[in-house]
mmCIF file of C-alpha atoms in Angstrom:
data_model
loop_
_atom_site.group_PDB
_atom_site.id
_atom_site.type_symbol
_atom_site.label_atom_id
_atom_site.label_comp_id
_atom_site.label_asym_id
_atom_site.label_seq_id
_atom_site.Cartn_x
_atom_site.Cartn_y
_atom_site.Cartn_z
ATOM 1 C CA GLN M 12 45.884 70.558 95.355
ATOM 2 C CA TRP M 13 48.328 68.006 94.756
ATOM 3 C CA ALA M 14 46.222 65.753 92.482
ATOM 4 C CA LYS M 15 47.834 65.400 88.652
ATOM 5 C CA ASP M 16 45.014 64.434 87.120
ATOM 6 C CA ILE M 17 41.913 65.480 88.325
ATOM 7 C CA ASP M 18 39.492 62.579 86.353
ATOM 8 C CA ASP M 19 40.586 60.054 89.463
ATOM 9 C CA PHE M 20 37.978 61.671 91.293
ATOM 10 C CA ALA M 21 34.683 63.525 91.161
ATOM 11 C CA THR M 22 34.395 66.563 93.189
ATOM 12 C CA THR M 23 30.163 67.027 92.884
ATOM 13 C CA SER M 24 27.229 68.385 95.220
ATOM 14 C CA ALA M 25 27.107 65.579 97.594
ATOM 15 C CA ILE M 26 24.227 66.858 99.263
ATOM 16 C CA LEU M 27 21.062 68.117 97.108
ATOM 17 C CA THR M 28 18.470 70.354 99.650
ATOM 18 C CA PRO M 29 16.633 72.846 99.868
ATOM 19 C CA HIS M 30 18.043 74.479 102.865
ATOM 20 C CA THR M 31 21.260 75.802 101.005
ATOM 21 C CA GLU M 32 22.009 78.064 98.525
ATOM 22 C CA PHE M 33 22.263 76.036 95.202
ATOM 23 C CA GLY M 34 19.849 73.508 96.467
ATOM 24 C CA ASP M 35 18.640 72.891 93.402
ATOM 25 C CA MET M 36 21.668 72.120 91.748
ATOM 26 C CA TYR M 37 23.870 69.849 90.800
ATOM 27 C CA LEU M 38 27.411 70.944 90.607
ATOM 28 C CA ILE M 39 30.806 69.762 88.877
ATOM 29 C CA GLU M 40 34.030 71.270 89.395
ATOM 30 C CA VAL M 41 35.210 70.899 85.653
ATOM 31 C CA MET M 42 39.060 72.833 86.091
ATOM 32 C CA ARG M 43 40.939 73.358 88.796
ATOM 33 C CA GLY M 44 43.663 76.409 88.522
ATOM 34 C CA CYS M 45 43.992 79.575 86.495
ATOM 35 C CA ARG M 46 46.094 79.937 83.784
ATOM 36 C CA TRP M 47 45.553 84.228 84.125
ATOM 37 C CA GLY M 48 47.972 85.133 87.292
ATOM 38 C CA CYS M 49 45.383 87.883 88.768
ATOM 39 C CA ARG M 50 47.454 89.185 91.835
ATOM 40 C CA PHE M 51 45.342 89.417 93.865
ATOM 41 C CA CYS M 52 43.440 85.791 93.763
ATOM 42 C CA LEU M 53 44.411 83.065 96.160
ATOM 43 C CA ALA M 54 43.051 80.398 94.295
ATOM 44 C CA GLY M 55 45.287 81.430 90.904
ATOM 45 C CA TYR M 56 48.121 80.824 93.225
ATOM 46 C CA TRP M 57 47.645 78.018 95.756
ATOM 47 C CA PHE M 58 45.675 75.720 93.235
ATOM 48 C CA ARG M 59 48.674 75.596 90.761
ATOM 49 C CA PRO M 60 49.284 74.711 87.811
ATOM 50 C CA LEU M 61 45.936 74.102 85.497
ATOM 51 C CA ARG M 62 44.556 71.656 85.367
ATOM 52 C CA PHE M 63 41.313 70.395 82.866
ATOM 53 C CA ARG M 64 38.981 67.231 83.637
ATOM 54 C CA SER M 65 37.997 65.564 80.721
ATOM 55 C CA LEU M 66 34.973 65.750 78.482
ATOM 56 C CA SER M 67 34.270 61.957 79.158
ATOM 57 C CA HIS M 68 34.502 62.461 82.559
ATOM 58 C CA LEU M 69 32.372 65.925 83.186
ATOM 59 C CA LEU M 70 29.596 64.013 80.730
ATOM 60 C CA GLU M 71 29.546 60.906 83.127
ATOM 61 C CA GLN M 72 29.270 63.452 86.188
ATOM 62 C CA ALA M 73 26.806 65.413 84.480
ATOM 63 C CA GLY M 74 24.414 62.417 83.641
ATOM 64 C CA GLU M 75 24.794 60.887 87.802
ATOM 65 C CA GLY M 76 23.478 64.808 88.466
ATOM 66 C CA LEU M 77 20.782 65.063 85.791
ATOM 67 C CA LYS M 78 19.239 62.362 87.681
ATOM 68 C CA LEU M 79 18.500 64.392 90.457
ATOM 69 C CA SER M 80 17.893 67.617 89.249
ATOM 70 C CA LYS M 81 18.370 69.149 85.950
ATOM 71 C CA ARG M 82 19.783 72.274 86.705
ATOM 72 C CA ILE M 83 23.413 71.575 86.101
ATOM 73 C CA GLY M 84 26.030 74.152 88.061
ATOM 74 C CA LEU M 85 29.726 74.354 86.000
ATOM 75 C CA LEU M 86 32.420 75.226 88.415
ATOM 76 C CA GLY M 87 35.695 76.984 87.961
ATOM 77 C CA ALA M 88 38.263 80.106 87.908
ATOM 78 C CA SER M 89 38.230 80.601 84.377
ATOM 79 C CA ILE M 90 35.522 78.069 82.874
ATOM 80 C CA SER M 91 35.725 79.629 79.661
ATOM 81 C CA ASP M 92 39.420 78.363 79.693
ATOM 82 C CA HIS M 93 38.375 74.834 78.767
ATOM 83 C CA PRO M 94 39.291 73.069 75.546
ATOM 84 C CA ASP M 95 35.982 71.311 75.327
ATOM 85 C CA MET M 96 33.995 73.613 76.889
ATOM 86 C CA ASP M 97 31.718 74.653 73.722
ATOM 87 C CA ASP M 98 31.155 70.768 72.639
ATOM 88 C CA LEU M 99 30.274 69.932 76.545
ATOM 89 C CA ALA M 100 27.606 73.462 76.931
ATOM 90 C CA VAL M 101 26.279 71.406 73.601
ATOM 91 C CA ARG M 102 25.835 68.191 75.061
ATOM 92 C CA LEU M 103 24.432 69.245 78.188
ATOM 93 C CA ARG M 104 21.545 71.366 76.611
ATOM 94 C CA ARG M 105 21.195 68.322 73.971
ATOM 95 C CA GLU M 106 20.519 66.135 77.666
ATOM 96 C CA GLY M 107 18.042 68.352 78.579
ATOM 97 C CA ALA M 108 20.297 70.583 81.210
ATOM 98 C CA GLN M 109 19.488 73.566 82.901
ATOM 99 C CA MET M 110 23.236 75.182 82.868
ATOM 100 C CA SER M 111 24.526 77.922 85.162
ATOM 101 C CA VAL M 112 28.161 78.579 85.341
ATOM 102 C CA SER M 113 29.933 80.492 88.286
ATOM 103 C CA SER M 114 31.314 83.938 87.111
ATOM 104 C CA LEU M 115 32.702 84.091 83.190
ATOM 105 C CA ARG M 116 35.808 86.372 82.280
ATOM 106 C CA VAL M 117 35.976 88.844 80.168
ATOM 107 C CA ARG M 118 38.059 87.126 77.871
ATOM 108 C CA PRO M 119 37.533 84.476 76.627
ATOM 109 C CA LEU M 120 33.868 84.967 76.690
ATOM 110 C CA SER M 121 32.434 82.162 73.843
ATOM 111 C CA PRO M 122 29.083 82.704 71.988
ATOM 112 C CA VAL M 123 28.812 79.071 71.932
ATOM 113 C CA LEU M 124 28.609 79.015 76.623
ATOM 114 C CA LEU M 125 26.634 82.667 75.920
ATOM 115 C CA GLN M 126 24.088 80.649 73.496
ATOM 116 C CA ALA M 127 23.628 77.467 75.774
ATOM 117 C CA LEU M 128 22.977 79.700 79.025
ATOM 118 C CA ALA M 129 20.967 81.760 77.526
ATOM 119 C CA ASP M 130 18.755 78.570 76.112
ATOM 120 C CA SER M 131 18.862 77.579 79.835
ATOM 121 C CA GLY M 132 16.694 80.240 80.606
ATOM 122 C CA THR M 133 19.405 81.299 82.891
ATOM 123 C CA ALA M 134 18.359 85.820 83.393
ATOM 124 C CA THR M 135 21.833 86.962 84.538
ATOM 125 C CA VAL M 136 25.013 86.805 83.011
ATOM 126 C CA THR M 137 28.078 87.467 85.922
ATOM 127 C CA LEU M 138 31.764 89.620 84.858
ATOM 128 C CA ALA M 139 34.602 90.628 86.469
ATOM 129 C CA PRO M 140 36.323 93.514 85.441
ATOM 130 C CA GLU M 141 37.811 93.742 88.985
ATOM 131 C CA ALA M 142 38.673 97.392 88.292
ATOM 132 C CA GLY M 143 37.835 100.530 86.319
ATOM 133 C CA SER M 144 40.957 102.013 84.411
ATOM 134 C CA GLU M 145 43.535 100.239 81.755
ATOM 135 C CA ARG M 146 45.961 101.283 84.473
ATOM 136 C CA LEU M 147 44.469 99.545 88.058
ATOM 137 C CA ARG M 148 44.055 96.259 85.232
ATOM 138 C CA ARG M 149 47.556 96.059 84.900
ATOM 139 C CA VAL M 150 48.221 96.504 87.943
ATOM 140 C CA ILE M 151 46.493 93.544 89.217
ATOM 141 C CA ASN M 152 47.627 91.550 86.151
ATOM 142 C CA LYS M 153 43.602 91.119 84.993
ATOM 143 C CA GLY M 154 44.624 90.755 80.936
ATOM 144 C CA VAL M 155 42.138 92.732 79.835
ATOM 145 C CA ALA M 156 41.102 95.683 78.194
ATOM 146 C CA GLU M 157 38.296 97.922 78.245
ATOM 147 C CA SER M 158 37.619 96.897 74.619
ATOM 148 C CA ASP M 159 36.930 93.041 76.120
ATOM 149 C CA ILE M 160 34.421 94.248 78.612
ATOM 150 C CA ILE M 161 32.618 96.553 76.003
ATOM 151 C CA THR M 162 32.513 93.723 73.997
ATOM 152 C CA ALA M 163 31.639 91.140 76.149
ATOM 153 C CA ALA M 164 28.657 93.385 77.485
ATOM 154 C CA ASP M 165 27.534 93.567 73.750
ATOM 155 C CA ALA M 166 27.589 89.607 73.866
ATOM 156 C CA VAL M 167 25.459 89.670 76.478
ATOM 157 C CA GLY M 168 22.669 91.798 75.663
ATOM 158 C CA GLU M 169 22.636 90.407 72.074
ATOM 159 C CA GLN M 170 21.546 87.091 73.801
ATOM 160 C CA GLY M 171 19.113 88.568 75.464
ATOM 161 C CA PHE M 172 20.072 88.379 79.053
ATOM 162 C CA ARG M 173 17.489 90.437 81.492
ATOM 163 C CA GLN M 174 20.463 91.284 84.170
ATOM 164 C CA LEU M 175 24.111 91.825 83.771
ATOM 165 C CA LYS M 176 26.273 92.057 87.171
ATOM 166 C CA LEU M 177 29.611 93.039 87.141
ATOM 167 C CA TYR M 178 32.173 92.745 90.474
ATOM 168 C CA PHE M 179 34.887 95.853 91.192
ATOM 169 C CA MET M 180 37.290 96.115 93.872
ATOM 170 C CA VAL M 181 38.069 99.549 95.524
ATOM 171 C CA GLY M 182 40.959 99.917 97.821
ATOM 172 C CA LEU M 183 43.278 98.042 95.476
ATOM 173 C CA PRO M 184 47.298 98.315 95.499
ATOM 174 C CA THR M 185 48.228 102.370 93.712
ATOM 175 C CA GLU M 186 44.516 103.161 93.117
ATOM 176 C CA THR M 187 43.454 106.597 93.186
ATOM 177 C CA ALA M 188 40.757 109.148 92.368
ATOM 178 C CA GLU M 189 41.171 108.638 88.628
ATOM 179 C CA ASP M 190 40.658 104.873 88.797
ATOM 180 C CA ILE M 191 37.861 105.463 90.652
ATOM 181 C CA GLU M 192 36.304 107.634 87.748
ATOM 182 C CA GLY M 193 37.678 105.156 85.388
ATOM 183 C CA LEU M 194 35.528 102.505 87.732
ATOM 184 C CA ILE M 195 32.079 104.782 86.897
ATOM 185 C CA ASN M 196 33.014 105.514 83.140
ATOM 186 C CA LEU M 197 33.639 102.275 82.355
ATOM 187 C CA VAL M 198 30.212 101.460 83.965
ATOM 188 C CA ILE M 199 28.383 104.153 82.492
ATOM 189 C CA ALA M 200 29.741 102.624 79.283
ATOM 190 C CA VAL M 201 28.421 99.347 79.553
ATOM 191 C CA LYS M 202 25.173 100.444 80.411
ATOM 192 C CA GLN M 203 24.709 102.448 77.123
ATOM 193 C CA ARG M 204 25.683 99.497 74.924
ATOM 194 C CA LEU M 205 23.486 96.978 77.330
ATOM 195 C CA ASP M 206 20.841 99.132 76.474
ATOM 196 C CA ALA M 207 21.292 99.520 72.695
ATOM 197 C CA LYS M 208 21.351 95.948 72.518
ATOM 198 C CA GLN M 209 18.728 94.703 74.870
ATOM 199 C CA ARG M 210 15.627 97.476 76.479
ATOM 200 C CA GLY M 211 15.014 97.151 80.262
ATOM 201 C CA ALA M 212 17.965 94.673 80.966
ATOM 202 C CA HIS M 213 19.585 95.624 84.098
ATOM 203 C CA LEU M 214 23.294 96.375 85.332
ATOM 204 C CA THR M 215 24.182 95.810 88.989
ATOM 205 C CA ILE M 216 27.261 96.311 90.135
ATOM 206 C CA THR M 217 28.900 94.709 93.284
ATOM 207 C CA ILE M 218 32.079 96.111 94.715
ATOM 208 C CA GLU M 219 33.953 94.796 97.386
ATOM 209 C CA PRO M 220 37.133 96.472 99.452
ATOM 210 C CA PHE M 221 40.199 94.716 98.579
ATOM 211 C CA VAL M 222 41.536 92.481 100.851
ATOM 212 C CA PRO M 223 45.164 91.295 100.452
ATOM 213 C CA LYS M 224 46.087 87.142 100.148
ATOM 214 C CA ALA M 225 48.675 84.848 101.793
ATOM 215 C CA GLY M 226 50.424 83.848 99.107
ATOM 216 C CA THR M 227 49.608 86.146 96.497
ATOM 217 C CA PRO M 228 52.177 88.858 95.138
ATOM 218 C CA PHE M 229 50.141 91.278 97.632
ATOM 219 C CA GLN M 230 50.502 89.861 100.062
ATOM 220 C CA TRP M 231 52.586 92.239 101.675
ATOM 221 C CA LEU M 232 50.632 95.204 101.183
ATOM 222 C CA PRO M 233 48.146 96.901 103.080
ATOM 223 C CA MET M 234 44.375 97.506 103.128
ATOM 224 C CA ALA M 235 43.275 100.683 102.572
ATOM 225 C CA SER M 236 41.386 102.311 105.185
ATOM 226 C CA PRO M 237 38.012 102.366 106.204
ATOM 227 C CA LYS M 238 37.928 106.263 105.452
ATOM 228 C CA VAL M 239 39.079 105.454 102.306
ATOM 229 C CA LEU M 240 37.322 102.630 101.130
ATOM 230 C CA SER M 241 33.506 104.127 102.950
ATOM 231 C CA HIS M 242 34.225 107.256 100.390
ATOM 232 C CA ARG M 243 35.101 105.407 97.046
ATOM 233 C CA ILE M 244 32.247 103.401 97.365
ATOM 234 C CA SER M 245 30.055 106.144 98.607
ATOM 235 C CA TRP M 246 31.743 107.605 95.635
ATOM 236 C CA ILE M 247 30.488 105.313 93.478
ATOM 237 C CA ARG M 248 27.571 104.750 94.198
ATOM 238 C CA GLY M 249 25.779 107.907 94.197
ATOM 239 C CA ALA M 250 27.314 108.546 90.692
ATOM 240 C CA LEU M 251 25.937 105.192 89.560
ATOM 241 C CA GLU M 252 22.872 104.582 90.901
ATOM 242 C CA ARG M 253 21.226 108.232 89.746
ATOM 243 C CA LYS M 254 21.912 106.483 86.239
ATOM 244 C CA GLY M 255 19.625 104.001 87.137
ATOM 245 C CA ILE M 256 22.077 101.253 87.862
ATOM 246 C CA THR M 257 22.515 98.536 91.141
ATOM 247 C CA VAL M 258 24.913 99.013 93.005
ATOM 248 C CA ARG M 259 25.646 96.466 96.068
ATOM 249 C CA ALA M 260 28.998 96.707 98.508
ATOM 250 C CA GLU M 261 30.237 94.560 101.292
ATOM 251 C CA SER M 262 30.450 96.017 104.426
ATOM 252 C CA VAL M 263 33.507 97.620 104.605
ATOM 253 C CA PRO M 264 33.577 96.634 108.791
ATOM 254 C CA TRP M 265 33.444 93.228 107.648
ATOM 255 C CA SER M 266 36.058 93.481 105.069
ATOM 256 C CA MET M 267 38.288 94.767 107.963
ATOM 257 C CA VAL M 268 37.926 91.480 109.841
ATOM 258 C CA GLN M 269 38.618 89.855 106.605
ATOM 259 C CA GLY M 270 41.767 91.378 106.055
ATOM 260 C CA ALA M 271 42.669 90.475 110.158
ATOM 261 C CA LEU M 272 41.930 87.064 109.802
ATOM 262 C CA SER M 273 44.226 87.144 106.297
ATOM 263 C CA ARG M 274 47.488 87.854 107.454
ATOM 264 C CA GLY M 275 47.248 87.330 111.058
ATOM 265 C CA ASP M 276 48.783 85.160 113.206
ATOM 266 C CA SER M 277 48.861 82.797 116.328
ATOM 267 C CA ARG M 278 47.550 85.368 118.051
ATOM 268 C CA LEU M 279 44.282 85.274 116.646
ATOM 269 C CA ALA M 280 43.192 82.015 117.489
ATOM 270 C CA GLY M 281 42.412 83.098 121.637
ATOM 271 C CA ALA M 282 40.523 86.106 120.077
ATOM 272 C CA LEU M 283 38.804 83.471 117.109
ATOM 273 C CA ALA M 284 38.003 80.954 120.409
ATOM 274 C CA GLY M 285 36.995 84.164 122.602
ATOM 275 C CA ALA M 286 34.438 85.907 120.382
ATOM 276 C CA ALA M 287 30.789 85.540 122.049
ATOM 277 C CA GLY M 288 29.251 84.833 119.156
ATOM 278 C CA ARG M 289 29.332 85.761 115.495
ATOM 279 C CA SER M 290 28.932 90.372 115.954
ATOM 280 C CA LEU M 291 31.106 92.808 114.965
ATOM 281 C CA PRO M 292 31.185 93.555 118.420
ATOM 282 C CA ALA M 293 32.332 90.617 120.152
ATOM 283 C CA TRP M 294 35.001 90.197 117.402
ATOM 284 C CA ARG M 295 36.267 93.435 118.742
ATOM 285 C CA LEU M 296 35.508 92.675 121.731
ATOM 286 C CA ALA M 297 37.667 89.586 121.947
ATOM 287 C CA LEU M 298 40.718 91.217 120.058
ATOM 288 C CA SER M 299 40.823 94.106 122.577
ATOM 289 C CA GLN M 300 40.821 91.774 125.985
ATOM 290 C CA LEU M 301 44.140 90.484 124.180
ATOM 291 C CA SER M 302 45.890 93.486 123.047
ATOM 292 C CA ILE M 303 45.413 93.023 119.612
ATOM 293 C CA GLU M 304 45.246 95.810 117.172
ATOM 294 C CA ALA M 305 42.972 94.327 114.003
ATOM 295 C CA GLU M 306 45.770 97.767 112.339
ATOM 296 C CA ALA M 307 48.510 96.006 112.507
ATOM 297 C CA TYR M 308 46.897 93.267 110.792
ATOM 298 C CA THR M 309 45.655 95.234 107.572
ATOM 299 C CA GLY M 310 47.358 98.405 107.614
ATOM 300 C CA LYS M 311 50.949 97.723 107.640
ATOM 301 C CA GLU M 312 53.166 97.270 104.681
ATOM 302 C CA ILE M 313 55.094 93.833 105.564
ATOM 303 C CA PRO M 314 58.741 93.980 104.563
ATOM 304 C CA LEU M 315 59.747 91.645 101.558
ATOM 305 C CA ASP M 316 62.598 90.019 103.564
ATOM 306 C CA ARG M 317 60.372 89.804 107.055
ATOM 307 C CA GLU M 318 59.459 86.245 107.117
ATOM 308 C CA LEU M 319 55.597 85.477 107.329
ATOM 309 C CA PRO M 320 53.277 83.184 109.342
ATOM 310 C CA TRP M 321 52.096 81.142 106.902
ATOM 311 C CA ASP M 322 55.439 80.565 105.486
ATOM 312 C CA VAL M 323 54.950 77.069 107.281
ATOM 313 C CA LEU M 324 52.272 76.168 104.368
ATOM 314 C CA ASP M 325 53.756 75.531 100.698
ATOM 315 C CA SER M 326 52.120 75.861 97.642
ATOM 316 C CA GLY M 327 54.989 75.098 95.720
ATOM 317 C CA VAL M 328 54.948 78.845 94.346
ATOM 318 C CA ASP M 329 58.384 80.111 95.588
ATOM 319 C CA LYS M 330 58.469 83.265 97.806
ATOM 320 C CA HIS M 331 60.977 84.870 95.394
ATOM 321 C CA TYR M 332 58.595 84.943 92.641
ATOM 322 C CA LEU M 333 55.964 86.626 94.383
ATOM 323 C CA GLY M 334 57.836 89.157 95.825
ATOM 324 C CA GLN M 335 59.096 89.895 91.757
ATOM 325 C CA GLU M 336 55.305 89.729 91.058
ATOM 326 C CA LEU M 337 54.582 92.718 92.951
ATOM 327 C CA GLU M 338 57.704 94.500 92.016
ATOM 328 C CA ARG M 339 56.182 94.195 88.436
ATOM 329 C CA ALA M 340 53.013 95.227 89.624
ATOM 330 C CA LEU M 341 54.164 98.460 91.771
ATOM 331 C CA ARG M 342 55.584 99.355 88.475
ATOM 332 C CA GLY M 343 52.624 99.260 85.936
ATOM 333 C CA GLU M 344 53.359 96.178 84.211
ATOM 334 C CA GLY M 345 51.358 93.413 83.577
ATOM 335 C CA SER M 346 53.101 89.531 83.099
ATOM 336 C CA PRO M 347 51.531 86.708 80.289
ATOM 337 C CA PRO M 348 49.589 84.233 81.323
ATOM 338 C CA CYS M 349 50.712 80.343 82.245
ATOM 339 C CA PRO M 350 51.808 79.072 78.711
ATOM 340 C CA SER M 351 50.444 75.204 78.388
ATOM 341 C CA VAL M 352 53.608 73.820 78.843
ATOM 342 C CA GLU M 353 56.373 73.363 81.607
ATOM 343 C CA CYS M 354 57.936 76.500 82.129
ATOM 344 C CA HIS M 355 59.206 76.539 85.661
ATOM 345 C CA LYS M 356 58.831 80.270 86.698
ATOM 346 C CA CYS M 357 57.234 80.232 89.437
ATOM 347 C CA GLY M 358 58.133 76.276 90.922
ATOM 348 C CA VAL M 359 55.084 74.237 90.660
ATOM 349 C CA CYS M 360 55.855 72.472 87.491
#
């Protein structure tokens, strides 16, 4: 987290084995941190400031990886922001690498990188609009407009990718029925553009319940109730599946467990130690035996002036700055991305 020059060490796959999710892919971290300041994002706050690995260092790591596998995976919160990404993509393809990337930001979206992915045989591109309406994207400070999303869908279709995946969250702060309608309408519009550009291409969306993360501007806010989350997921599924769009959704009950762990305190240690197994019933039994109500962690707003269980951890980001970002969010105001020079606003630089 505090390494000033991440070229000083390599962060790559240590073991390649078919028994893991990316067993035949050599993973390389190309950057650390993110400049965009999405208010829900843990990595965007805990791994400030934004740092890039140099092109020469990345090519050196890739050279080692290509001795083990032709598949090279590039990891980062927003890899399209890397100033040498186009050059890196071209050089990797020249070396015969088959490239894969973590999900891409809608903007910026490099045509050179998309071409390199298509040439590598990649069938699927994943983009993360996160919210369906312009208003809600301002609340979460996503920094993309609907026109950016449509343009990205056009670019994916033009490169001939067979599948486009979109990630969204439900239960975001201030979310209303109109925002869900906006999500549905946006996805249908993307589907129409994709069909026009690439006949037979498939659109899949993944929906995850919003979980407030410690150390972010939304850490003080509650989760939506399981009833509300389930209703909105069912609403989206019903509207989109009849249009030929695949809808996948994370488990609402398990998302509530995530919420409790995210905003929990030391009392949860006993529940974690006492849960006999990894099932929901085991988790609920462990909570009940300690007289802990999960709703106390997930369903209540925390006053801004209250000491938080995780205040003992120092990310470098000033807590007052997080509070200001929360207030801007609730007013529906965006914030500019981190500048390329030191600005001292959040306290890290």
